[in-house]
Amino acid sequence: MSVAIVHSRALAGVTAPRVSVEVHLAGGLPGVHVVGLAETEVREARDRVRAALQNAQFEFPARKVTVSLAPADLPKESGRFDLPIAIGILAATGQLPQGELDRYEFAGELALTGELRAIRGALPMVLSARHDGRAFVLPQASAGEAALVRNATVLPAPTLLAVCAHLTGAAPLPPLATDAPAASPVNGLDLADVRGQPQAKRALQIAAAGGHSLLLIGSPGTGKSMLAQRLPSILPPMSEDEALEAATVASLAGQFRTDRWRVRPFRAPHHTASGVALVGGGGLPRPGEISLAHHGVLFLDELPEWDRRVLEVLREPLESGVIHVSRAARQSAFPAQFQLVAAMNPCPCGWQGHPSGRCPCTPDQVRRYRWRVSGALYDRIDMTVDVPAIDAEAMTSRTQLAEAETSAAIRARVAAAHARQLERQGRTNARLGAPDVERHCERTREAERLLAHALSRQTLSARGYHRALKVARTIADLAEADVVEADHAAEAIGYRRELIAGH
Ligand SMILES: [Zn+2]
């Protein structure tokens, strides 16, 4: 028979639509024609497949070979289709039996030697197709992430020859056990390592419990980055669905690691990062930093140094948890439900308020510096906290270090407060929409009076009022209180402030 059909998958956003690779042999001038791939990719794929087949001692057909990848309008990277194209050629020329092909999906890039190289997106490929009942033949290096999907059959293959030996029945590939590994421990950083800073740690705990965005303001060396890096260590454990979503994004970026399974991501892009690096994009759109931070933490240090236009792009995902990336006529959506933590110096020199009194900045300089982060983005930050210079006593005190609470202890409280929110409203307090805030944030008359007072004195804007109320709700959840009380509201109002006096 001179036609063969092999199943594979392309990548589009976080899904992996079906692609069928059809190989036809016909009379006419010998040559390989590929339909459905971009021109440059065709040449590369053709060269790799030809070399791999010849190196594996297979016969390359001296006939006209037409390979068509359907549907035609999907974006396709050539590499992943090397293996299905090679298998299709072998089956169409009778060098492999065709009978069993329908039971499998194939993906893998071929080295010239016939070895199979890793592809990105193996996990979303298997997730998209797990109900089809086909087994997945994948490069060994990509099989581990695919095997995280329950009830999928994943066959890891080192080389093209190993795949052929499997299909002829000569040497069946043993399936990889598809069992999600036990949750890895968090990244090893512990809040107990950070000396002093009780207010900042308290704010971090509240942010962790309610999913609130947080801005840390302090001089260099006060531990802002150390604190932010330890936020994942106190966040509630990931559900399996959350873990699969986060792993899918990492897989699409070619960055998945099994030892990061169920570890909430922490991403800290540099302020020189481009818009594409931050939000994603490119010819075949890939997820950016904000999607790699999905269900984890996005840390933006030196906030005033960031390009305002780049920060503006964060507004959409901060509200919706999704980012849309456009490229030509095609749009891809990537999940981006991250928790924003930002840090900044209090003034251009960094030392405002430091006991040494070494800050020479004028009020005007400070205003202009802070102006850079005011507006759209600052409006979306739930909590702001000062991280003051640590006094010498705290730095040298060993007892302080010994008494500091561990991340594990804090995490237990955070997880309990998180569970209360899910039970009450099915989401974190930070994700409550305006109408839900009123419904779920029941408060005492005194708490309401405090909030209304802050609103009337313009300590709070209208938007800030709702943010403060949600933070107060989280503080109440940490205290296992059903109703927001005055001291919860007062503490929450303390985390709201205008960056620029009178603004
Ligand atoms: Zn200064």
Tab-separated table of N, CA and C in Angstrom, residues 187 204 207-208 211-214 225 227-235 238 263-269 289-300 337-342:
chain	number	residue	atom	x	y	z
A	187	ASN	N	10.711	24.967	48.012
A	187	ASN	CA	12.072	25.156	47.490
A	187	ASN	C	13.202	25.212	48.524
A	204	LEU	N	3.083	39.336	54.630
A	204	LEU	CA	3.330	38.221	53.708
A	204	LEU	C	2.352	37.075	53.992
A	207	ALA	N	-1.059	38.086	52.713
A	207	ALA	CA	-1.051	38.007	51.246
A	207	ALA	C	-1.152	36.549	50.803
A	208	ALA	N	-0.411	35.671	51.482
A	208	ALA	CA	-0.426	34.250	51.129
A	208	ALA	C	-1.808	33.649	51.349
A	211	GLY	N	-4.345	35.452	48.723
A	211	GLY	CA	-3.916	35.638	47.328
A	211	GLY	C	-3.744	37.096	46.948
A	212	HIS	N	-3.463	37.957	47.912
A	212	HIS	CA	-3.397	39.400	47.653
A	212	HIS	C	-2.054	39.814	47.056
A	213	SER	N	-2.116	40.861	46.227
A	213	SER	CA	-0.885	41.425	45.688
A	213	SER	C	-0.271	42.353	46.739
A	214	LEU	N	1.075	42.414	46.716
A	214	LEU	CA	1.791	43.055	47.827
A	214	LEU	C	2.960	43.865	47.284
A	225	SER	N	13.864	41.116	48.912
A	225	SER	CA	13.900	39.960	48.009
A	225	SER	C	13.839	38.652	48.792
A	227	LEU	N	12.365	38.094	51.551
A	227	LEU	CA	10.980	37.884	51.982
A	227	LEU	C	10.140	37.371	50.813
A	228	ALA	N	10.257	38.036	49.670
A	228	ALA	CA	9.437	37.654	48.513
A	228	ALA	C	9.735	36.221	48.076
A	229	GLN	N	11.031	35.862	48.069
A	229	GLN	CA	11.415	34.508	47.628
A	229	GLN	C	10.823	33.427	48.526
A	230	ARG	N	10.489	33.811	49.762
A	230	ARG	CA	9.957	32.825	50.705
A	230	ARG	C	8.436	32.756	50.713
A	231	LEU	N	7.791	33.597	49.918
A	231	LEU	CA	6.327	33.518	49.860
A	231	LEU	C	5.844	32.124	49.431
A	232	PRO	N	6.439	31.499	48.400
A	232	PRO	CA	5.942	30.158	48.031
A	232	PRO	C	6.004	29.147	49.180
A	233	SER	N	6.926	29.355	50.125
A	233	SER	CA	7.073	28.381	51.213
A	233	SER	C	5.904	28.429	52.187
A	234	ILE	N	5.091	29.487	52.148
A	234	ILE	CA	3.934	29.549	53.054
A	234	ILE	C	2.602	29.538	52.300
A	235	LEU	N	2.653	29.395	50.979
A	235	LEU	CA	1.393	29.346	50.218
A	235	LEU	C	0.699	28.003	50.436
A	238	MET	N	-0.750	23.033	46.380
A	238	MET	CA	-1.428	23.062	45.085
A	238	MET	C	-2.362	21.873	44.950
A	263	VAL	N	5.114	22.246	43.098
A	263	VAL	CA	5.784	23.347	43.780
A	263	VAL	C	5.282	24.625	43.120
A	264	ARG	N	4.736	25.526	43.898
A	264	ARG	CA	4.240	26.769	43.295
A	264	ARG	C	5.397	27.538	42.690
A	265	PRO	N	5.226	27.986	41.434
A	265	PRO	CA	6.349	28.667	40.779
A	265	PRO	C	6.646	30.028	41.399
A	266	PHE	N	7.895	30.431	41.298
A	266	PHE	CA	8.321	31.770	41.702
A	266	PHE	C	9.127	32.328	40.549
A	267	ARG	N	8.628	33.369	39.912
A	267	ARG	CA	9.321	33.950	38.761
A	267	ARG	C	9.732	35.368	39.102
A	268	ALA	N	10.977	35.707	38.810
A	268	ALA	CA	11.491	37.037	39.126
A	268	ALA	C	12.211	37.611	37.913
A	269	PRO	N	11.445	38.021	36.876
A	269	PRO	CA	12.101	38.588	35.690
A	269	PRO	C	12.790	39.904	36.035
A	289	GLU	N	6.717	35.166	31.250
A	289	GLU	CA	6.949	35.036	32.696
A	289	GLU	C	5.650	35.010	33.500
A	290	ILE	N	4.674	35.850	33.085
A	290	ILE	CA	3.453	35.918	33.901
A	290	ILE	C	2.667	34.610	33.834
A	291	SER	N	2.811	33.863	32.723
A	291	SER	CA	2.136	32.564	32.639
A	291	SER	C	2.955	31.480	33.330
A	292	LEU	N	4.286	31.624	33.273
A	292	LEU	CA	5.129	30.671	33.999
A	292	LEU	C	4.918	30.821	35.507
A	293	ALA	N	4.369	31.994	35.921
A	293	ALA	CA	4.063	32.220	37.341
A	293	ALA	C	2.636	31.785	37.688
A	294	HIS	N	1.929	31.156	36.741
A	294	HIS	CA	0.537	30.719	36.961
A	294	HIS	C	0.427	29.867	38.228
A	295	HIS	N	-0.500	30.235	39.101
A	295	HIS	CA	-0.706	29.577	40.409
A	295	HIS	C	0.493	29.741	41.344
A	296	GLY	N	1.363	30.700	41.028
A	296	GLY	CA	2.506	30.971	41.892
A	296	GLY	C	2.713	32.466	42.021
A	297	VAL	N	3.972	32.848	42.152
A	297	VAL	CA	4.322	34.229	42.480
A	297	VAL	C	5.100	34.874	41.329
A	298	LEU	N	4.688	36.092	40.958
A	298	LEU	CA	5.472	36.913	40.033
A	298	LEU	C	6.085	38.035	40.861
A	299	PHE	N	7.408	38.066	40.929
A	299	PHE	CA	8.094	39.073	41.749
A	299	PHE	C	8.752	40.106	40.844
A	300	LEU	N	8.327	41.354	40.978
A	300	LEU	CA	8.919	42.448	40.202
A	300	LEU	C	9.722	43.328	41.151
A	337	GLN	N	-2.704	33.356	36.183
A	337	GLN	CA	-3.294	33.670	37.475
A	337	GLN	C	-2.167	33.665	38.504
A	338	PHE	N	-1.437	34.768	38.529
A	338	PHE	CA	-0.274	34.841	39.406
A	338	PHE	C	-0.553	35.784	40.556
A	339	GLN	N	0.236	35.628	41.607
A	339	GLN	CA	0.170	36.553	42.725
A	339	GLN	C	1.314	37.540	42.561
A	340	LEU	N	0.995	38.819	42.473
A	340	LEU	CA	2.018	39.835	42.231
A	340	LEU	C	2.640	40.297	43.546
A	341	VAL	N	3.963	40.197	43.605
A	341	VAL	CA	4.703	40.817	44.706
A	341	VAL	C	5.717	41.739	44.058
A	342	ALA	N	5.726	43.003	44.480
A	342	ALA	CA	6.670	43.954	43.922
A	342	ALA	C	7.484	44.557	45.051
